[in-house]
Structure formats: structure tokens, C-alpha cells
């Protein structure tokens, strides 16, 4: 059993011209857990996931996946990962079957396993009637389910999903949660970002709350209740609101303190 985290971010920084999205983000996701990334709009969740899967380059910092520094070995580690982005964009000119076969083939999955897994996911996600339909004709939720099936066709150790429940009906959400729990029992890891705090509370083994590109707190609900001093009966939502509010205050205070120091320093130096 390997003890190091499957994903590790150390002091990761990222800016988009003018916007500082990540400011020294530290994060650890353990093998065999369901880990949730939560944070207000613009906190840097999508940016973080895109950096981990290699779709975005960080400005500085270290990202390790399965112990490997992704900037030193930028390709090989991707075999371990299945990724479902926030806005799914699939080739609309393919059928569901064709997409899954294609996704399996480019991942080097043997044909018989592709068939087996494809049939399993098509049944699981109730896509049987649509298996030979063009993706163009699918509803949003069906596209999302197809994208998840396609991310799982190579049976990745690490499944990363950005807001996976958006657009999926309650039955589909239930199926997805069960699927996550089963994969975790097999030692695989699920890493999601979500705004659905009640779901995160029930589903995730641990979460990280990020705010303005920094990790404000991470751990299981008990750890977070202690950190936020909200008490044992506090929900994740209550903990989240308290910690993000405190983080906001801290971030405002810092420049004011700096301004005060500069101001009084200047006064002292003045004749
Ligand atoms: P949400 O919950 O709203 O999806 P998020 O936590 O996923 O937000 P990101 O999408 O990572 O946040 O964005 C972090 C910051 O980076 C925001 O200030 C956002 O405006 C900015 N940002 C993200 N993508 C770009 C881009 N392509 N160009 C410029 N700024 C960007």
C-alpha cells in the first residue's frame, strides 16, 4: 500500500492576464477517498482541476500525481486520470457508442474490455435507447452521462469531475454517487468540485475549502467544525460560510495593516 497522496499541490500560483486565480495553493488528495473541492464562484476550483489534468500551465509551484512531478513527466501520468470538465463538449457527429469506442481505443483499452465497459455504462446510465443516436440529439444530462462513461472507459485510478451533478436528474445523481462509492471501495480515487454542499457533506470523505486561490481549510467535517469553532452539530454549509467569511476578512485586513505600517513608518521618518 502506497502512503503518499495521489494528488499533491505545493504552492501553486496561476494568473490569467491581470487576474490572480491561484495564490500559493496547497492541496493533498489521498488514494481511495472521495475528495471535494468547494469554494465560492471564482475561488479557483476549475483552474486547479485544469492544471492537474494538464490543460493549463501553472506559473509556479509543484503538482505531483501519483508521486510524479507533472512538469517533469507531462504525459505518462495522464493514463491514470479520467476527467469530466464543467462544460462538456463532445463531438456531436459521433454516436454514443462510437464516442465510447473511440475513447477506449485512444486509451489503448483492448476491444473486448471496451465492449464490456461500454455496455455496463450504457445500462447504468440508462442510455440504451440512445446508444446509436448522434450526440447532437442528446439532452444535456445525457451528454454529461456520456462524458462520464467516456472518462471511465480506461478504468482510471483517479477520476476528476468538475461539477458532476449539474444537469443530471435525481436518479442519475443517485447512480453516480453509488458508482463513486463502489470505485472507492476498489481503492480508486474520486476528486470532484461542487457547489452542492449537502451532497459534499454526505458523499466526500474529505473536502478542501478554497477561497481566492488559497486553501482555507481541509479535512473531514469534524476537522472543519473544530477549525471553524462551529460546534459538532454544524453542517458543512455552516462551516463553509464561517470559514470563507473569515478568509475574506483576513484578506481585507492584510493590505490595510500594510498601509498603516507604511503610513506610520513614513510619519516617523518625516522631519
Ligand atoms: P466557479 O465556481 O464560478 O466555477 P471557480 O472556483 O471554478 O469558479 P475559476 O474558474 O478557476 O473559479 O476562476 C478563478 C479566477 O480566474 C476567476 O477570477 C476567474 O474570473 C479567472 N479566470 C478563469 N478563467 C479565466 C480566463 N480564461 N481568462 C481570464 N480569467 C480567468
Short mmCIF file of C-alpha atoms and ligand atoms in Angstrom, two decimals:
data_model
loop_
_atom_site.label_atom_id
_atom_site.label_comp_id
_atom_site.label_asym_id
_atom_site.label_seq_id
_atom_site.Cartn_x
_atom_site.Cartn_y
_atom_site.Cartn_z
CA UNK A 1 0.00 0.00 0.00
CA UNK A 2 1.48 3.34 -1.06
CA UNK A 3 1.15 6.06 1.53
CA UNK A 4 1.86 9.23 -0.46
CA UNK A 5 -1.13 11.23 -1.76
CA UNK A 6 -2.39 10.52 -5.27
CA UNK A 7 -2.57 14.28 -5.91
CA UNK A 8 -0.36 16.85 -4.24
CA UNK A 9 -0.18 20.57 -4.95
CA UNK A 10 2.55 22.61 -3.35
CA UNK A 11 2.50 26.41 -3.50
CA UNK A 12 0.77 26.59 -6.88
CA UNK A 13 0.32 30.00 -8.49
CA UNK A 14 -1.62 30.87 -11.61
CA UNK A 15 -2.70 34.15 -13.12
CA UNK A 16 -4.68 34.95 -16.26
CA UNK A 17 -3.52 38.29 -17.57
CA UNK A 18 -4.34 40.53 -14.66
CA UNK A 19 -6.36 38.05 -12.57
CA UNK A 20 -4.56 36.12 -9.88
CA UNK A 21 -6.55 32.86 -9.82
CA UNK A 22 -4.31 30.73 -7.56
CA UNK A 23 -2.12 32.19 -4.82
CA UNK A 24 0.12 29.53 -3.36
CA UNK A 25 -2.44 26.73 -3.29
CA UNK A 26 -1.56 23.64 -1.26
CA UNK A 27 -3.69 20.52 -1.52
CA UNK A 28 -3.50 16.80 -0.87
CA UNK A 29 -5.88 14.14 -2.13
CA UNK A 30 -5.43 10.69 -0.66
CA UNK A 31 -5.73 7.45 -2.55
CA UNK A 32 -9.06 5.70 -2.14
CA UNK A 33 -11.12 8.67 -0.98
CA UNK A 34 -13.85 10.86 -2.38
CA UNK A 35 -12.40 14.32 -2.13
CA UNK A 36 -14.40 17.50 -2.67
CA UNK A 37 -13.12 20.90 -3.71
CA UNK A 38 -15.53 23.61 -2.61
CA UNK A 39 -15.33 27.37 -2.75
CA UNK A 40 -17.21 30.49 -3.85
CA UNK A 41 -17.51 31.47 -7.52
CA UNK A 42 -14.12 32.44 -8.86
CA UNK A 43 -12.23 30.72 -6.00
CA UNK A 44 -10.04 28.83 -8.47
CA UNK A 45 -11.61 25.34 -8.49
CA UNK A 46 -11.76 24.87 -12.26
CA UNK A 47 -8.30 26.38 -12.66
CA UNK A 48 -6.95 23.88 -10.12
CA UNK A 49 -8.52 20.88 -11.85
CA UNK A 50 -7.35 22.02 -15.29
CA UNK A 51 -3.78 22.37 -14.03
CA UNK A 52 -3.85 18.87 -12.55
CA UNK A 53 -5.11 17.29 -15.78
CA UNK A 54 -2.58 19.22 -17.84
CA UNK A 55 -4.96 21.55 -19.70
CA UNK A 56 -3.47 24.66 -18.12
CA UNK A 57 0.09 25.52 -17.18
CA UNK A 58 0.72 26.90 -13.71
CA UNK A 59 3.03 29.90 -13.27
CA UNK A 60 4.90 28.26 -10.43
CA UNK A 61 4.61 25.53 -7.86
CA UNK A 62 4.68 21.76 -7.84
CA UNK A 63 1.96 19.31 -8.82
CA UNK A 64 2.50 15.63 -8.22
CA UNK A 65 0.15 12.94 -9.43
CA UNK A 66 0.86 9.51 -8.03
CA UNK A 67 4.20 10.86 -6.80
CA UNK A 68 5.28 12.12 -10.24
CA UNK A 69 6.04 15.80 -10.85
CA UNK A 70 3.77 16.58 -13.81
CA UNK A 71 6.07 19.26 -15.19
CA UNK A 72 8.89 16.72 -15.44
CA UNK A 73 6.73 13.96 -16.96
CA UNK A 74 3.85 15.76 -18.58
CA UNK A 75 2.22 12.85 -20.49
CA UNK A 76 2.56 9.45 -18.84
CA UNK A 77 0.59 10.35 -15.69
CA UNK A 78 -2.50 11.17 -17.74
CA UNK A 79 -3.16 7.46 -18.19
CA UNK A 80 -4.16 7.36 -14.53
CA UNK A 81 -6.75 10.07 -14.93
CA UNK A 82 -10.31 10.32 -16.21
CA UNK A 83 -11.55 13.90 -16.45
CA UNK A 84 -15.01 15.37 -16.93
CA UNK A 85 -14.96 19.15 -17.40
CA UNK A 86 -17.58 21.61 -16.22
CA UNK A 87 -18.92 22.33 -19.69
CA UNK A 88 -18.88 19.09 -21.58
CA UNK A 89 -18.10 19.47 -25.23
CA UNK A 90 -18.31 16.20 -27.16
CA UNK A 91 -18.06 15.53 -30.90
CA UNK A 92 -21.71 15.85 -31.90
CA UNK A 93 -21.23 13.98 -35.16
CA UNK A 94 -20.50 10.69 -33.34
CA UNK A 95 -23.00 8.30 -31.77
CA UNK A 96 -22.73 7.42 -28.08
CA UNK A 97 -21.27 4.02 -28.99
CA UNK A 98 -18.78 5.49 -31.44
CA UNK A 99 -17.55 8.01 -28.88
CA UNK A 100 -17.04 5.37 -26.19
CA UNK A 101 -15.24 3.03 -28.60
CA UNK A 102 -13.04 5.89 -29.81
CA UNK A 103 -12.28 6.99 -26.22
CA UNK A 104 -11.34 3.41 -25.33
CA UNK A 105 -9.14 2.94 -28.38
CA UNK A 106 -7.12 6.12 -27.87
CA UNK A 107 -6.55 4.99 -24.28
CA UNK A 108 -5.27 1.62 -25.54
CA UNK A 109 -8.06 -0.45 -23.97
CA UNK A 110 -8.49 -3.90 -25.58
CA UNK A 111 -11.63 -4.21 -27.76
CA UNK A 112 -13.38 -6.80 -25.58
CA UNK A 113 -12.96 -4.60 -22.48
CA UNK A 114 -14.21 -1.56 -24.37
CA UNK A 115 -17.39 -3.51 -25.31
CA UNK A 116 -17.85 -4.80 -21.77
CA UNK A 117 -17.40 -1.40 -20.09
CA UNK A 118 -19.40 0.42 -22.74
CA UNK A 119 -22.37 -1.92 -22.26
CA UNK A 120 -22.07 -1.59 -18.50
CA UNK A 121 -22.12 2.22 -18.52
CA UNK A 122 -24.82 2.47 -21.16
CA UNK A 123 -27.05 0.29 -18.98
CA UNK A 124 -26.04 2.03 -15.75
CA UNK A 125 -26.79 5.50 -17.12
CA UNK A 126 -29.96 4.37 -18.91
CA UNK A 127 -28.64 5.32 -22.32
CA UNK A 128 -29.65 2.08 -24.08
CA UNK A 129 -32.21 3.78 -26.32
CA UNK A 130 -29.63 6.36 -27.36
CA UNK A 131 -26.61 4.17 -27.92
CA UNK A 132 -26.81 4.60 -31.69
CA UNK A 133 -28.06 8.19 -31.60
CA UNK A 134 -25.83 11.10 -32.55
CA UNK A 135 -24.55 13.07 -29.57
CA UNK A 136 -26.11 16.07 -31.29
CA UNK A 137 -29.53 14.65 -30.38
CA UNK A 138 -28.81 14.06 -26.67
CA UNK A 139 -30.13 16.14 -23.79
CA UNK A 140 -27.67 17.98 -21.56
CA UNK A 141 -27.87 15.36 -18.82
CA UNK A 142 -27.39 12.53 -21.33
CA UNK A 143 -24.30 14.26 -22.69
CA UNK A 144 -22.96 14.59 -19.16
CA UNK A 145 -23.53 10.87 -18.53
CA UNK A 146 -21.85 10.03 -21.85
CA UNK A 147 -18.86 12.20 -20.90
CA UNK A 148 -18.58 10.39 -17.55
CA UNK A 149 -18.75 6.98 -19.26
CA UNK A 150 -16.06 8.11 -21.69
CA UNK A 151 -13.81 9.29 -18.82
CA UNK A 152 -14.20 5.89 -17.17
CA UNK A 153 -13.67 3.64 -20.19
CA UNK A 154 -9.99 3.03 -19.29
CA UNK A 155 -10.87 2.39 -15.64
CA UNK A 156 -8.68 5.24 -14.29
CA UNK A 157 -7.26 5.24 -10.77
CA UNK A 158 -8.20 8.89 -10.42
CA UNK A 159 -11.48 10.31 -11.68
CA UNK A 160 -11.66 14.12 -11.66
CA UNK A 161 -15.02 15.76 -12.23
CA UNK A 162 -15.86 19.46 -12.31
CA UNK A 163 -19.42 19.95 -11.00
CA UNK A 164 -20.50 16.42 -11.95
CA UNK A 165 -24.11 16.60 -10.73
CA UNK A 166 -25.18 19.70 -12.64
CA UNK A 167 -27.80 18.81 -15.25
CA UNK A 168 -28.19 15.21 -14.10
CA UNK A 169 -31.62 14.06 -12.85
CA UNK A 170 -32.06 12.78 -9.25
CA UNK A 171 -31.95 9.12 -10.29
CA UNK A 172 -28.79 9.75 -12.33
CA UNK A 173 -27.23 11.58 -9.37
CA UNK A 174 -28.02 8.64 -7.14
CA UNK A 175 -26.45 6.20 -9.63
CA UNK A 176 -23.38 8.41 -9.87
CA UNK A 177 -22.92 8.57 -6.10
CA UNK A 178 -23.22 4.79 -5.87
CA UNK A 179 -20.68 4.44 -8.65
CA UNK A 180 -18.25 6.73 -6.80
CA UNK A 181 -18.64 4.73 -3.59
CA UNK A 182 -18.03 1.45 -5.42
CA UNK A 183 -14.89 2.76 -7.09
CA UNK A 184 -13.52 3.99 -3.79
CA UNK A 185 -14.06 0.52 -2.30
CA UNK A 186 -11.79 -0.77 -5.09
CA UNK A 187 -9.08 1.67 -3.97
CA UNK A 188 -9.73 4.21 -6.73
CA UNK A 189 -9.96 7.94 -6.06
CA UNK A 190 -12.72 10.42 -6.89
CA UNK A 191 -11.92 14.14 -6.93
CA UNK A 192 -14.86 16.47 -7.53
CA UNK A 193 -15.51 20.17 -7.40
CA UNK A 194 -19.01 21.10 -6.34
CA UNK A 195 -21.27 23.83 -5.02
CA UNK A 196 -23.69 21.25 -3.64
CA UNK A 197 -22.58 21.34 -0.01
CA UNK A 198 -25.19 18.93 1.33
CA UNK A 199 -24.09 16.38 -1.27
CA UNK A 200 -20.43 17.04 -0.48
CA UNK A 201 -21.14 16.57 3.22
CA UNK A 202 -22.76 13.16 2.69
CA UNK A 203 -20.52 11.95 -0.11
CA UNK A 204 -16.99 13.19 0.46
CA UNK A 205 -14.52 11.69 2.90
CA UNK A 206 -12.66 15.00 3.00
CA UNK A 207 -13.04 18.41 1.41
CA UNK A 208 -10.88 21.46 0.85
CA UNK A 209 -12.42 24.89 1.04
CA UNK A 210 -10.67 27.26 -1.28
CA UNK A 211 -11.09 30.99 -1.40
CA UNK A 212 -9.31 33.43 -3.71
CA UNK A 213 -6.90 30.75 -4.84
CA UNK A 214 -5.84 29.61 -1.37
CA UNK A 215 -6.69 26.58 0.71
CA UNK A 216 -8.60 27.99 3.66
CA UNK A 217 -9.15 24.63 5.37
CA UNK A 218 -9.26 20.96 4.51
CA UNK A 219 -10.21 17.75 6.24
CA UNK A 220 -13.30 15.80 7.20
CA UNK A 221 -16.35 17.51 8.64
CA UNK A 222 -15.10 17.01 12.20
CA UNK A 223 -11.75 18.70 11.44
CA UNK A 224 -13.54 21.59 9.76
CA UNK A 225 -16.01 22.02 12.63
CA UNK A 226 -13.04 22.27 15.01
CA UNK A 227 -11.12 24.66 12.77
CA UNK A 228 -14.13 26.93 12.36
CA UNK A 229 -15.24 26.58 16.00
CA UNK A 230 -18.80 25.99 14.84
CA UNK A 231 -19.59 23.02 17.09
CA UNK A 232 -20.25 19.35 16.49
CA UNK A 233 -23.70 19.80 15.01
CA UNK A 234 -22.65 22.35 12.37
CA UNK A 235 -23.30 21.40 8.76
CA UNK A 236 -20.70 21.72 6.04
CA UNK A 237 -22.65 24.72 4.77
CA UNK A 238 -22.35 26.49 8.14
CA UNK A 239 -18.66 25.66 8.37
CA UNK A 240 -18.12 26.80 4.79
CA UNK A 241 -19.87 30.14 5.34
CA UNK A 242 -17.90 30.83 8.53
CA UNK A 243 -14.51 29.93 7.09
CA UNK A 244 -14.96 31.79 3.81
CA UNK A 245 -16.24 34.84 5.70
CA UNK A 246 -13.17 34.76 7.99
CA UNK A 247 -10.88 34.34 5.00
CA UNK A 248 -12.49 37.36 3.35
CA UNK A 249 -11.89 39.47 6.47
CA UNK A 250 -8.29 38.34 6.71
CA UNK A 251 -7.64 39.24 3.10
CA UNK A 252 -9.05 42.72 3.55
CA UNK A 253 -7.16 43.26 6.80
CA UNK A 254 -3.77 42.44 5.39
CA UNK A 255 -3.38 45.32 2.93
CA UNK A 256 -4.87 47.78 5.45
CA UNK A 257 -2.30 46.67 8.04
CA UNK A 258 0.41 47.07 5.43
CA UNK A 259 -0.87 50.54 4.54
CA UNK A 260 -0.90 51.51 8.23
CA UNK A 261 2.66 50.30 8.71
CA UNK A 262 3.80 52.22 5.65
CA UNK A 263 1.94 55.35 6.78
CA UNK A 264 3.28 55.37 10.35
CA UNK A 265 6.73 54.39 9.17
CA UNK A 266 6.65 57.40 6.88
CA UNK A 267 5.47 59.69 9.73
CA UNK A 268 8.34 58.51 11.94
CA UNK A 269 10.87 59.21 9.19
CA UNK A 270 9.42 62.66 8.44
CA UNK A 271 11.25 65.66 9.94
P1 LIG B 1 -16.98 28.89 -10.31
O1 LIG B 1 -17.43 28.34 -9.01
O2 LIG B 1 -17.67 30.19 -10.62
O3 LIG B 1 -17.00 27.91 -11.44
P2 LIG B 1 -14.09 28.56 -9.91
O4 LIG B 1 -13.81 28.39 -8.47
O5 LIG B 1 -14.11 27.33 -10.74
O6 LIG B 1 -15.44 29.38 -10.09
P3 LIG B 1 -12.12 29.57 -11.79
O7 LIG B 1 -12.96 29.32 -12.99
O8 LIG B 1 -10.95 28.71 -11.56
O9 LIG B 1 -13.02 29.59 -10.46
O10 LIG B 1 -11.64 31.09 -11.85
C1 LIG B 1 -10.72 31.64 -10.93
C2 LIG B 1 -10.45 33.10 -11.32
O11 LIG B 1 -9.76 33.12 -12.57
C3 LIG B 1 -11.71 33.96 -11.51
O12 LIG B 1 -11.39 35.26 -11.05
C4 LIG B 1 -11.92 33.96 -12.99
O13 LIG B 1 -12.57 35.14 -13.42
C5 LIG B 1 -10.50 33.89 -13.52
N1 LIG B 1 -10.42 33.18 -14.82
C6 LIG B 1 -10.74 31.89 -15.05
N2 LIG B 1 -10.53 31.57 -16.34
C7 LIG B 1 -10.07 32.69 -16.94
C8 LIG B 1 -9.65 33.00 -18.27
N3 LIG B 1 -9.63 32.09 -19.23
N4 LIG B 1 -9.22 34.26 -18.52
C9 LIG B 1 -9.20 35.21 -17.53
N5 LIG B 1 -9.56 34.96 -16.27
C10 LIG B 1 -10.00 33.74 -15.96
#
